Amino acid sequence: MRIDKTRYYLEIARSVAKRSPCTRRKVGAIIVRNDVIVSTGYNGPPRGSVNCDEVGCLKDLVKAPHGTAWEVCPAVHAEENAVINAARQGTSVVGGTMYVSEEYLVKAPSQASTTCQRCRRLLINAGIEKVVYQRSDGKIKEYRVKDWVKEDIWNYLKSLHEAERKKEA
């Protein structure tokens, strides 16, 4: 039986993730425009840097929980690398769909994984229209990037008001 396009692209993203040198979580991303893959990316350190699978993971040593300690992690996220790789080749990603697949090599967090805030903002500005995310448990979730703009505004204003209240107290 022939698989549908969503599963097809997610399987390719899963293959891209296998290039990741991360010892905790492998993530792969592809960008598709007009039914053509225009870029791929996986999580890993900047080009020419050291890989955690070669020298060890600092986040493991400091016992950093999932989704924290980005300041000690050398990784560029898969979503970022897919956009960067397109830019390096002069390829537009405007109007594209990103497919992301992950695999945890350690115990997965109880909270569902998704694209982080930093990458969401990057994808908003890059002009990606939709993100299809397949978690390590196989569940698939689709996101409209324009909804992230609304969430970002709401979260910022909420944080701003909380900070103002604390300042006044």
Short mmCIF file of N, CA and C in Angstrom, two decimals:
data_model
loop_
_atom_site.label_atom_id
_atom_site.label_comp_id
_atom_site.label_asym_id
_atom_site.label_seq_id
_atom_site.Cartn_x
_atom_site.Cartn_y
_atom_site.Cartn_z
N MET A 1 0.83 -1.19 0.00
CA MET A 1 0.00 0.00 0.00
C MET A 1 0.88 1.25 0.00
N ARG A 2 0.52 2.22 -0.78
CA ARG A 2 1.27 3.46 -0.92
C ARG A 2 0.98 4.38 0.27
N ILE A 3 2.04 4.91 0.90
CA ILE A 3 1.83 5.82 2.03
C ILE A 3 1.45 7.21 1.52
N ASP A 4 0.75 7.95 2.39
CA ASP A 4 0.34 9.30 2.00
C ASP A 4 1.54 10.25 2.08
N LYS A 5 1.38 11.44 1.51
CA LYS A 5 2.48 12.40 1.44
C LYS A 5 2.99 12.82 2.81
N THR A 6 2.10 12.98 3.76
CA THR A 6 2.53 13.39 5.09
C THR A 6 3.49 12.36 5.68
N ARG A 7 3.11 11.10 5.65
CA ARG A 7 3.98 10.04 6.20
C ARG A 7 5.28 9.94 5.39
N TYR A 8 5.16 10.10 4.09
CA TYR A 8 6.34 10.06 3.20
C TYR A 8 7.36 11.10 3.64
N TYR A 9 6.91 12.36 3.80
CA TYR A 9 7.83 13.42 4.18
C TYR A 9 8.34 13.24 5.61
N LEU A 10 7.49 12.74 6.50
CA LEU A 10 7.94 12.50 7.88
C LEU A 10 8.97 11.38 7.94
N GLU A 11 8.85 10.38 7.11
CA GLU A 11 9.85 9.30 7.06
C GLU A 11 11.19 9.85 6.57
N ILE A 12 11.14 10.76 5.61
CA ILE A 12 12.39 11.39 5.15
C ILE A 12 12.99 12.22 6.28
N ALA A 13 12.16 12.98 6.99
CA ALA A 13 12.66 13.76 8.14
C ALA A 13 13.26 12.83 9.19
N ARG A 14 12.65 11.67 9.40
CA ARG A 14 13.19 10.71 10.36
C ARG A 14 14.58 10.21 9.92
N SER A 15 14.74 10.01 8.62
CA SER A 15 16.06 9.61 8.10
C SER A 15 17.08 10.71 8.28
N VAL A 16 16.68 11.96 8.05
CA VAL A 16 17.57 13.10 8.24
C VAL A 16 18.03 13.16 9.70
N ALA A 17 17.12 12.87 10.62
CA ALA A 17 17.45 12.92 12.07
C ALA A 17 18.58 11.97 12.42
N LYS A 18 18.73 10.89 11.68
CA LYS A 18 19.77 9.90 11.98
C LYS A 18 21.18 10.46 11.79
N ARG A 19 21.32 11.62 11.13
CA ARG A 19 22.63 12.27 10.98
C ARG A 19 23.02 13.05 12.24
N SER A 20 22.06 13.29 13.13
CA SER A 20 22.34 14.09 14.32
C SER A 20 23.36 13.42 15.23
N PRO A 21 24.36 14.19 15.72
CA PRO A 21 25.32 13.64 16.68
C PRO A 21 24.86 13.78 18.13
N CYS A 22 23.63 14.25 18.36
CA CYS A 22 23.14 14.43 19.72
C CYS A 22 22.98 13.08 20.40
N THR A 23 23.35 13.02 21.67
CA THR A 23 23.26 11.77 22.42
C THR A 23 21.97 11.67 23.23
N ARG A 24 21.13 12.70 23.17
CA ARG A 24 19.88 12.72 23.92
C ARG A 24 18.65 12.60 23.02
N ARG A 25 18.64 13.34 21.93
CA ARG A 25 17.45 13.43 21.08
C ARG A 25 17.86 13.78 19.66
N LYS A 26 17.45 12.96 18.73
CA LYS A 26 17.74 13.20 17.32
C LYS A 26 16.51 13.79 16.65
N VAL A 27 16.70 14.93 16.00
CA VAL A 27 15.59 15.61 15.34
C VAL A 27 15.99 15.90 13.90
N GLY A 28 15.08 15.63 12.98
CA GLY A 28 15.30 15.95 11.58
C GLY A 28 14.17 16.80 11.07
N ALA A 29 14.48 17.72 10.15
CA ALA A 29 13.48 18.61 9.58
C ALA A 29 13.71 18.71 8.07
N ILE A 30 12.62 18.76 7.35
CA ILE A 30 12.70 19.04 5.92
C ILE A 30 11.70 20.15 5.59
N ILE A 31 12.02 20.92 4.56
CA ILE A 31 11.11 21.96 4.10
C ILE A 31 10.66 21.59 2.69
N VAL A 32 9.35 21.64 2.49
CA VAL A 32 8.75 21.28 1.21
C VAL A 32 8.00 22.49 0.65
N ARG A 33 8.27 22.80 -0.60
CA ARG A 33 7.52 23.85 -1.33
C ARG A 33 7.05 23.25 -2.65
N ASN A 34 5.79 23.43 -2.95
CA ASN A 34 5.24 22.94 -4.21
C ASN A 34 5.55 21.45 -4.43
N ASP A 35 5.45 20.68 -3.34
CA ASP A 35 5.66 19.23 -3.38
C ASP A 35 7.09 18.82 -3.73
N VAL A 36 8.05 19.71 -3.43
CA VAL A 36 9.47 19.44 -3.66
C VAL A 36 10.24 19.74 -2.38
N ILE A 37 11.10 18.84 -1.97
CA ILE A 37 11.95 19.08 -0.80
C ILE A 37 13.01 20.09 -1.20
N VAL A 38 13.03 21.23 -0.49
CA VAL A 38 13.98 22.29 -0.82
C VAL A 38 15.12 22.39 0.18
N SER A 39 14.98 21.77 1.36
CA SER A 39 16.04 21.83 2.35
C SER A 39 15.83 20.78 3.43
N THR A 40 16.93 20.41 4.07
CA THR A 40 16.88 19.50 5.22
C THR A 40 17.77 20.05 6.32
N GLY A 41 17.54 19.59 7.53
CA GLY A 41 18.39 19.97 8.65
C GLY A 41 18.21 19.00 9.81
N TYR A 42 19.24 18.85 10.61
CA TYR A 42 19.16 18.04 11.83
C TYR A 42 19.84 18.79 12.96
N ASN A 43 19.55 18.41 14.19
CA ASN A 43 20.15 19.09 15.33
C ASN A 43 21.60 18.65 15.51
N GLY A 44 22.45 19.64 15.70
CA GLY A 44 23.87 19.37 15.89
C GLY A 44 24.62 20.67 16.02
N PRO A 45 25.89 20.59 16.41
CA PRO A 45 26.68 21.81 16.63
C PRO A 45 26.98 22.53 15.32
N PRO A 46 27.46 23.77 15.40
CA PRO A 46 27.84 24.49 14.19
C PRO A 46 28.89 23.72 13.38
N ARG A 47 28.92 23.97 12.10
CA ARG A 47 29.89 23.32 11.22
C ARG A 47 31.30 23.49 11.76
N GLY A 48 32.05 22.40 11.79
CA GLY A 48 33.43 22.44 12.24
C GLY A 48 33.63 22.36 13.73
N SER A 49 32.55 22.35 14.50
CA SER A 49 32.64 22.28 15.96
C SER A 49 32.72 20.81 16.40
N VAL A 50 32.81 20.60 17.71
CA VAL A 50 32.86 19.23 18.23
C VAL A 50 31.45 18.66 18.35
N ASN A 51 31.34 17.37 18.21
CA ASN A 51 30.06 16.66 18.33
C ASN A 51 29.97 15.97 19.69
N CYS A 52 28.80 16.04 20.29
CA CYS A 52 28.59 15.43 21.60
C CYS A 52 28.83 13.92 21.58
N ASP A 53 28.50 13.27 20.47
CA ASP A 53 28.71 11.83 20.41
C ASP A 53 30.19 11.46 20.35
N GLU A 54 31.06 12.47 20.14
CA GLU A 54 32.51 12.24 20.12
C GLU A 54 33.18 12.62 21.44
N VAL A 55 32.67 13.67 22.10
CA VAL A 55 33.36 14.17 23.30
C VAL A 55 32.53 14.12 24.57
N GLY A 56 31.23 13.86 24.46
CA GLY A 56 30.37 13.83 25.63
C GLY A 56 29.39 14.99 25.64
N CYS A 57 28.35 14.83 26.44
CA CYS A 57 27.27 15.81 26.49
C CYS A 57 27.33 16.60 27.79
N LEU A 58 27.54 17.90 27.68
CA LEU A 58 27.60 18.76 28.85
C LEU A 58 26.26 18.81 29.57
N LYS A 59 25.15 18.78 28.81
CA LYS A 59 23.83 18.80 29.45
C LYS A 59 23.64 17.57 30.34
N ASP A 60 24.18 16.44 29.92
CA ASP A 60 24.12 15.24 30.77
C ASP A 60 24.93 15.44 32.05
N LEU A 61 26.12 16.01 31.91
CA LEU A 61 27.00 16.19 33.07
C LEU A 61 26.41 17.14 34.10
N VAL A 62 25.70 18.18 33.64
CA VAL A 62 25.10 19.12 34.59
C VAL A 62 23.67 18.72 34.95
N LYS A 63 23.24 17.56 34.43
CA LYS A 63 21.91 17.01 34.71
C LYS A 63 20.79 18.00 34.34
N ALA A 64 20.93 18.61 33.19
CA ALA A 64 19.93 19.58 32.72
C ALA A 64 18.71 18.85 32.19
N PRO A 65 17.53 19.22 32.64
CA PRO A 65 16.31 18.60 32.13
C PRO A 65 16.04 19.00 30.68
N HIS A 66 15.22 18.21 30.03
CA HIS A 66 14.84 18.48 28.65
C HIS A 66 14.27 19.89 28.53
N GLY A 67 14.64 20.57 27.43
CA GLY A 67 14.09 21.90 27.17
C GLY A 67 14.73 23.02 27.96
N THR A 68 15.86 22.73 28.60
CA THR A 68 16.56 23.76 29.38
C THR A 68 18.04 23.75 29.00
N ALA A 69 18.77 24.69 29.55
CA ALA A 69 20.24 24.76 29.45
C ALA A 69 20.73 24.91 28.01
N TRP A 70 19.98 25.66 27.22
CA TRP A 70 20.43 25.89 25.84
C TRP A 70 21.77 26.60 25.82
N GLU A 71 22.07 27.35 26.87
CA GLU A 71 23.34 28.09 26.91
C GLU A 71 24.56 27.16 27.02
N VAL A 72 24.37 25.92 27.47
CA VAL A 72 25.50 24.99 27.54
C VAL A 72 25.48 23.96 26.42
N CYS A 73 24.46 23.98 25.61
CA CYS A 73 24.33 23.02 24.51
C CYS A 73 24.81 23.67 23.22
N PRO A 74 25.74 23.03 22.49
CA PRO A 74 26.25 23.63 21.26
C PRO A 74 25.33 23.45 20.05
N ALA A 75 24.21 22.77 20.23
CA ALA A 75 23.38 22.41 19.07
C ALA A 75 22.65 23.57 18.43
N VAL A 76 22.64 23.53 17.12
CA VAL A 76 21.73 24.33 16.31
C VAL A 76 20.56 23.39 16.06
N HIS A 77 19.33 23.86 16.27
CA HIS A 77 18.17 22.98 16.14
C HIS A 77 17.93 22.59 14.69
N ALA A 78 17.26 21.46 14.50
CA ALA A 78 16.98 20.94 13.15
C ALA A 78 16.21 21.95 12.32
N GLU A 79 15.21 22.58 12.94
CA GLU A 79 14.41 23.58 12.23
C GLU A 79 15.28 24.74 11.77
N GLU A 80 16.17 25.20 12.65
CA GLU A 80 17.09 26.29 12.30
C GLU A 80 18.00 25.87 11.15
N ASN A 81 18.57 24.68 11.25
CA ASN A 81 19.48 24.22 10.22
C ASN A 81 18.80 24.06 8.87
N ALA A 82 17.55 23.63 8.85
CA ALA A 82 16.84 23.51 7.57
C ALA A 82 16.69 24.88 6.90
N VAL A 83 16.35 25.91 7.69
CA VAL A 83 16.22 27.25 7.14
C VAL A 83 17.61 27.79 6.73
N ILE A 84 18.60 27.57 7.56
CA ILE A 84 19.97 28.03 7.25
C ILE A 84 20.48 27.36 5.98
N ASN A 85 20.27 26.06 5.86
CA ASN A 85 20.76 25.34 4.68
C ASN A 85 20.09 25.85 3.41
N ALA A 86 18.82 26.18 3.48
CA ALA A 86 18.15 26.76 2.31
C ALA A 86 18.77 28.12 1.97
N ALA A 87 19.00 28.94 3.00
CA ALA A 87 19.58 30.27 2.78
C ALA A 87 20.97 30.17 2.17
N ARG A 88 21.76 29.22 2.62
CA ARG A 88 23.12 29.04 2.08
C ARG A 88 23.11 28.74 0.59
N GLN A 89 22.03 28.15 0.12
CA GLN A 89 21.90 27.82 -1.31
C GLN A 89 21.06 28.84 -2.08
N GLY A 90 20.56 29.87 -1.39
CA GLY A 90 19.74 30.87 -2.05
C GLY A 90 18.35 30.37 -2.40
N THR A 91 17.85 29.43 -1.61
CA THR A 91 16.54 28.82 -1.87
C THR A 91 15.50 29.42 -0.95
N SER A 92 14.40 29.89 -1.53
CA SER A 92 13.32 30.46 -0.73
C SER A 92 12.52 29.36 -0.02
N VAL A 93 12.14 29.64 1.20
CA VAL A 93 11.28 28.73 1.95
C VAL A 93 9.91 29.34 2.21
N VAL A 94 9.68 30.54 1.68
CA VAL A 94 8.42 31.26 1.89
C VAL A 94 7.26 30.42 1.34
N GLY A 95 6.25 30.22 2.19
CA GLY A 95 5.08 29.44 1.80
C GLY A 95 5.27 27.95 1.95
N GLY A 96 6.41 27.54 2.48
CA GLY A 96 6.71 26.12 2.61
C GLY A 96 6.08 25.47 3.83
N THR A 97 6.14 24.15 3.82
CA THR A 97 5.71 23.33 4.95
C THR A 97 6.95 22.63 5.49
N MET A 98 7.11 22.67 6.82
CA MET A 98 8.21 21.96 7.45
C MET A 98 7.69 20.68 8.09
N TYR A 99 8.40 19.59 7.85
CA TYR A 99 8.09 18.30 8.46
C TYR A 99 9.22 17.99 9.42
N VAL A 100 8.87 17.67 10.67
CA VAL A 100 9.86 17.44 11.72
C VAL A 100 9.59 16.08 12.36
N SER A 101 10.66 15.33 12.59
CA SER A 101 10.53 14.03 13.25
C SER A 101 11.61 13.93 14.32
N GLU A 102 11.26 13.34 15.45
CA GLU A 102 12.21 13.23 16.56
C GLU A 102 12.30 11.81 17.07
N GLU A 103 13.44 11.54 17.70
CA GLU A 103 13.63 10.26 18.38
C GLU A 103 14.44 10.53 19.64
N TYR A 104 13.88 10.14 20.78
CA TYR A 104 14.60 10.30 22.04
C TYR A 104 15.51 9.11 22.27
N LEU A 105 16.73 9.39 22.72
CA LEU A 105 17.68 8.34 23.08
C LEU A 105 17.74 8.16 24.59
N VAL A 106 17.09 9.08 25.29
CA VAL A 106 16.94 9.02 26.75
C VAL A 106 15.45 9.02 27.03
N LYS A 107 15.08 8.93 28.30
CA LYS A 107 13.66 8.93 28.64
C LYS A 107 13.01 10.22 28.14
N ALA A 108 11.97 10.06 27.35
CA ALA A 108 11.26 11.21 26.79
C ALA A 108 10.51 11.94 27.90
N PRO A 109 10.41 13.25 27.80
CA PRO A 109 9.67 14.00 28.82
C PRO A 109 8.18 13.66 28.75
N SER A 110 7.51 13.85 29.86
CA SER A 110 6.08 13.57 29.89
C SER A 110 5.30 14.60 29.09
N GLN A 111 5.82 15.80 29.02
CA GLN A 111 5.18 16.85 28.24
C GLN A 111 5.49 16.62 26.76
N ALA A 112 4.49 16.75 25.91
CA ALA A 112 4.67 16.53 24.48
C ALA A 112 5.69 17.50 23.89
N SER A 113 6.54 16.99 23.03
CA SER A 113 7.52 17.82 22.36
C SER A 113 6.87 18.58 21.22
N THR A 114 7.46 19.70 20.92
CA THR A 114 7.04 20.51 19.78
C THR A 114 8.18 21.46 19.45
N THR A 115 8.00 22.25 18.44
CA THR A 115 9.00 23.24 18.07
C THR A 115 9.14 24.27 19.19
N CYS A 116 10.38 24.58 19.57
CA CYS A 116 10.62 25.51 20.67
C CYS A 116 10.29 26.94 20.26
N GLN A 117 10.22 27.82 21.24
CA GLN A 117 9.87 29.23 21.01
C GLN A 117 10.87 29.90 20.08
N ARG A 118 12.13 29.63 20.27
CA ARG A 118 13.18 30.23 19.44
C ARG A 118 12.98 29.84 17.97
N CYS A 119 12.72 28.56 17.72
CA CYS A 119 12.53 28.10 16.35
C CYS A 119 11.20 28.58 15.78
N ARG A 120 10.18 28.68 16.62
CA ARG A 120 8.90 29.21 16.15
C ARG A 120 9.09 30.60 15.58
N ARG A 121 9.81 31.43 16.28
CA ARG A 121 10.03 32.80 15.81
C ARG A 121 10.82 32.81 14.50
N LEU A 122 11.79 31.94 14.40
CA LEU A 122 12.55 31.82 13.16
C LEU A 122 11.64 31.41 12.00
N LEU A 123 10.78 30.44 12.23
CA LEU A 123 9.89 29.95 11.17
C LEU A 123 8.86 30.99 10.77
N ILE A 124 8.39 31.78 11.74
CA ILE A 124 7.48 32.88 11.44
C ILE A 124 8.17 33.84 10.47
N ASN A 125 9.38 34.26 10.81
CA ASN A 125 10.09 35.24 9.99
C ASN A 125 10.55 34.66 8.65
N ALA A 126 10.78 33.36 8.59
CA ALA A 126 11.21 32.72 7.33
C ALA A 126 10.06 32.56 6.35
N GLY A 127 8.82 32.66 6.85
CA GLY A 127 7.66 32.53 5.97
C GLY A 127 7.13 31.12 5.82
N ILE A 128 7.55 30.22 6.71
CA ILE A 128 6.98 28.86 6.70
C ILE A 128 5.51 28.98 7.08
N GLU A 129 4.64 28.27 6.39
CA GLU A 129 3.20 28.37 6.65
C GLU A 129 2.68 27.30 7.60
N LYS A 130 3.27 26.11 7.55
CA LYS A 130 2.74 25.00 8.36
C LYS A 130 3.90 24.13 8.82
N VAL A 131 3.77 23.58 10.01
CA VAL A 131 4.73 22.62 10.54
C VAL A 131 3.98 21.35 10.90
N VAL A 132 4.48 20.23 10.40
CA VAL A 132 3.93 18.91 10.72
C VAL A 132 4.98 18.22 11.58
N TYR A 133 4.62 17.93 12.83
CA TYR A 133 5.58 17.43 13.83
C TYR A 133 5.21 16.02 14.25
N GLN A 134 6.15 15.09 14.08
CA GLN A 134 5.94 13.72 14.53
C GLN A 134 6.82 13.47 15.75
N ARG A 135 6.15 13.23 16.88
CA ARG A 135 6.87 12.96 18.12
C ARG A 135 7.45 11.56 18.11
N SER A 136 8.33 11.29 19.05
CA SER A 136 8.97 9.98 19.12
C SER A 136 7.98 8.87 19.40
N ASP A 137 6.81 9.19 19.96
CA ASP A 137 5.79 8.16 20.19
C ASP A 137 4.94 7.91 18.94
N GLY A 138 5.25 8.60 17.84
CA GLY A 138 4.56 8.40 16.57
C GLY A 138 3.39 9.34 16.33
N LYS A 139 2.96 10.05 17.36
CA LYS A 139 1.83 10.96 17.19
C LYS A 139 2.22 12.14 16.30
N ILE A 140 1.28 12.54 15.44
CA ILE A 140 1.53 13.61 14.49
C ILE A 140 0.63 14.80 14.82
N LYS A 141 1.22 15.98 14.83
CA LYS A 141 0.46 17.20 15.09
C LYS A 141 0.81 18.23 14.02
N GLU A 142 -0.21 18.91 13.52
CA GLU A 142 0.01 19.97 12.53
C GLU A 142 -0.21 21.33 13.18
N TYR A 143 0.65 22.27 12.84
CA TYR A 143 0.57 23.62 13.38
C TYR A 143 0.53 24.62 12.23
N ARG A 144 -0.35 25.60 12.34
CA ARG A 144 -0.34 26.73 11.41
C ARG A 144 0.56 27.80 12.04
N VAL A 145 1.59 28.19 11.33
CA VAL A 145 2.58 29.11 11.89
C VAL A 145 1.94 30.44 12.25
N LYS A 146 0.93 30.89 11.51
CA LYS A 146 0.29 32.17 11.84
C LYS A 146 -0.36 32.12 13.22
N ASP A 147 -0.74 30.92 13.70
CA ASP A 147 -1.28 30.80 15.06
C ASP A 147 -0.19 31.05 16.10
N TRP A 148 1.07 30.73 15.76
CA TRP A 148 2.18 30.98 16.67
C TRP A 148 2.39 32.48 16.87
N VAL A 149 2.10 33.27 15.85
CA VAL A 149 2.22 34.72 15.99
C VAL A 149 1.28 35.19 17.09
N LYS A 150 0.04 34.72 17.03
CA LYS A 150 -0.96 35.11 18.04
C LYS A 150 -0.51 34.65 19.43
N GLU A 151 -0.02 33.41 19.54
CA GLU A 151 0.46 32.90 20.83
C GLU A 151 1.62 33.72 21.35
N ASP A 152 2.54 34.09 20.45
CA ASP A 152 3.72 34.85 20.85
C ASP A 152 3.31 36.21 21.41
N ILE A 153 2.36 36.87 20.73
CA ILE A 153 1.87 38.16 21.20
C ILE A 153 1.23 38.00 22.58
N TRP A 154 0.36 37.01 22.73
CA TRP A 154 -0.35 36.78 23.99
C TRP A 154 0.65 36.48 25.11
N ASN A 155 1.61 35.59 24.85
CA ASN A 155 2.60 35.24 25.88
C ASN A 155 3.45 36.43 26.28
N TYR A 156 3.84 37.23 25.30
CA TYR A 156 4.66 38.40 25.60
C TYR A 156 3.89 39.40 26.45
N LEU A 157 2.67 39.70 26.03
CA LEU A 157 1.88 40.67 26.79
C LEU A 157 1.58 40.18 28.19
N LYS A 158 1.32 38.89 28.33
CA LYS A 158 1.09 38.31 29.66
C LYS A 158 2.34 38.48 30.54
N SER A 159 3.51 38.16 29.98
CA SER A 159 4.76 38.30 30.74
C SER A 159 5.04 39.76 31.07
N LEU A 160 4.73 40.64 30.13
CA LEU A 160 4.93 42.06 30.35
C LEU A 160 4.06 42.57 31.50
N HIS A 161 2.79 42.18 31.50
CA HIS A 161 1.88 42.61 32.57
C HIS A 161 2.30 42.04 33.93
N GLU A 162 2.76 40.79 33.93
CA GLU A 162 3.23 40.18 35.19
C GLU A 162 4.44 40.94 35.72
N ALA A 163 5.36 41.30 34.84
CA ALA A 163 6.56 42.04 35.25
C ALA A 163 6.19 43.43 35.77
N GLU A 164 5.21 44.06 35.12
CA GLU A 164 4.76 45.38 35.57
C GLU A 164 4.13 45.29 36.96
N ARG A 165 3.33 44.25 37.19
CA ARG A 165 2.70 44.06 38.53
C ARG A 165 3.75 43.84 39.59
N LYS A 166 4.78 43.05 39.29
CA LYS A 166 5.83 42.80 40.27
C LYS A 166 6.61 44.08 40.57
N LYS A 167 6.83 44.87 39.55
CA LYS A 167 7.57 46.12 39.72
C LYS A 167 6.80 47.08 40.60
N GLU A 168 5.46 47.10 40.45
CA GLU A 168 4.62 48.00 41.24
C GLU A 168 4.46 47.52 42.68
N ALA A 169 4.63 46.22 42.92
CA ALA A 169 4.42 45.66 44.26
C ALA A 169 5.58 45.96 45.19
#
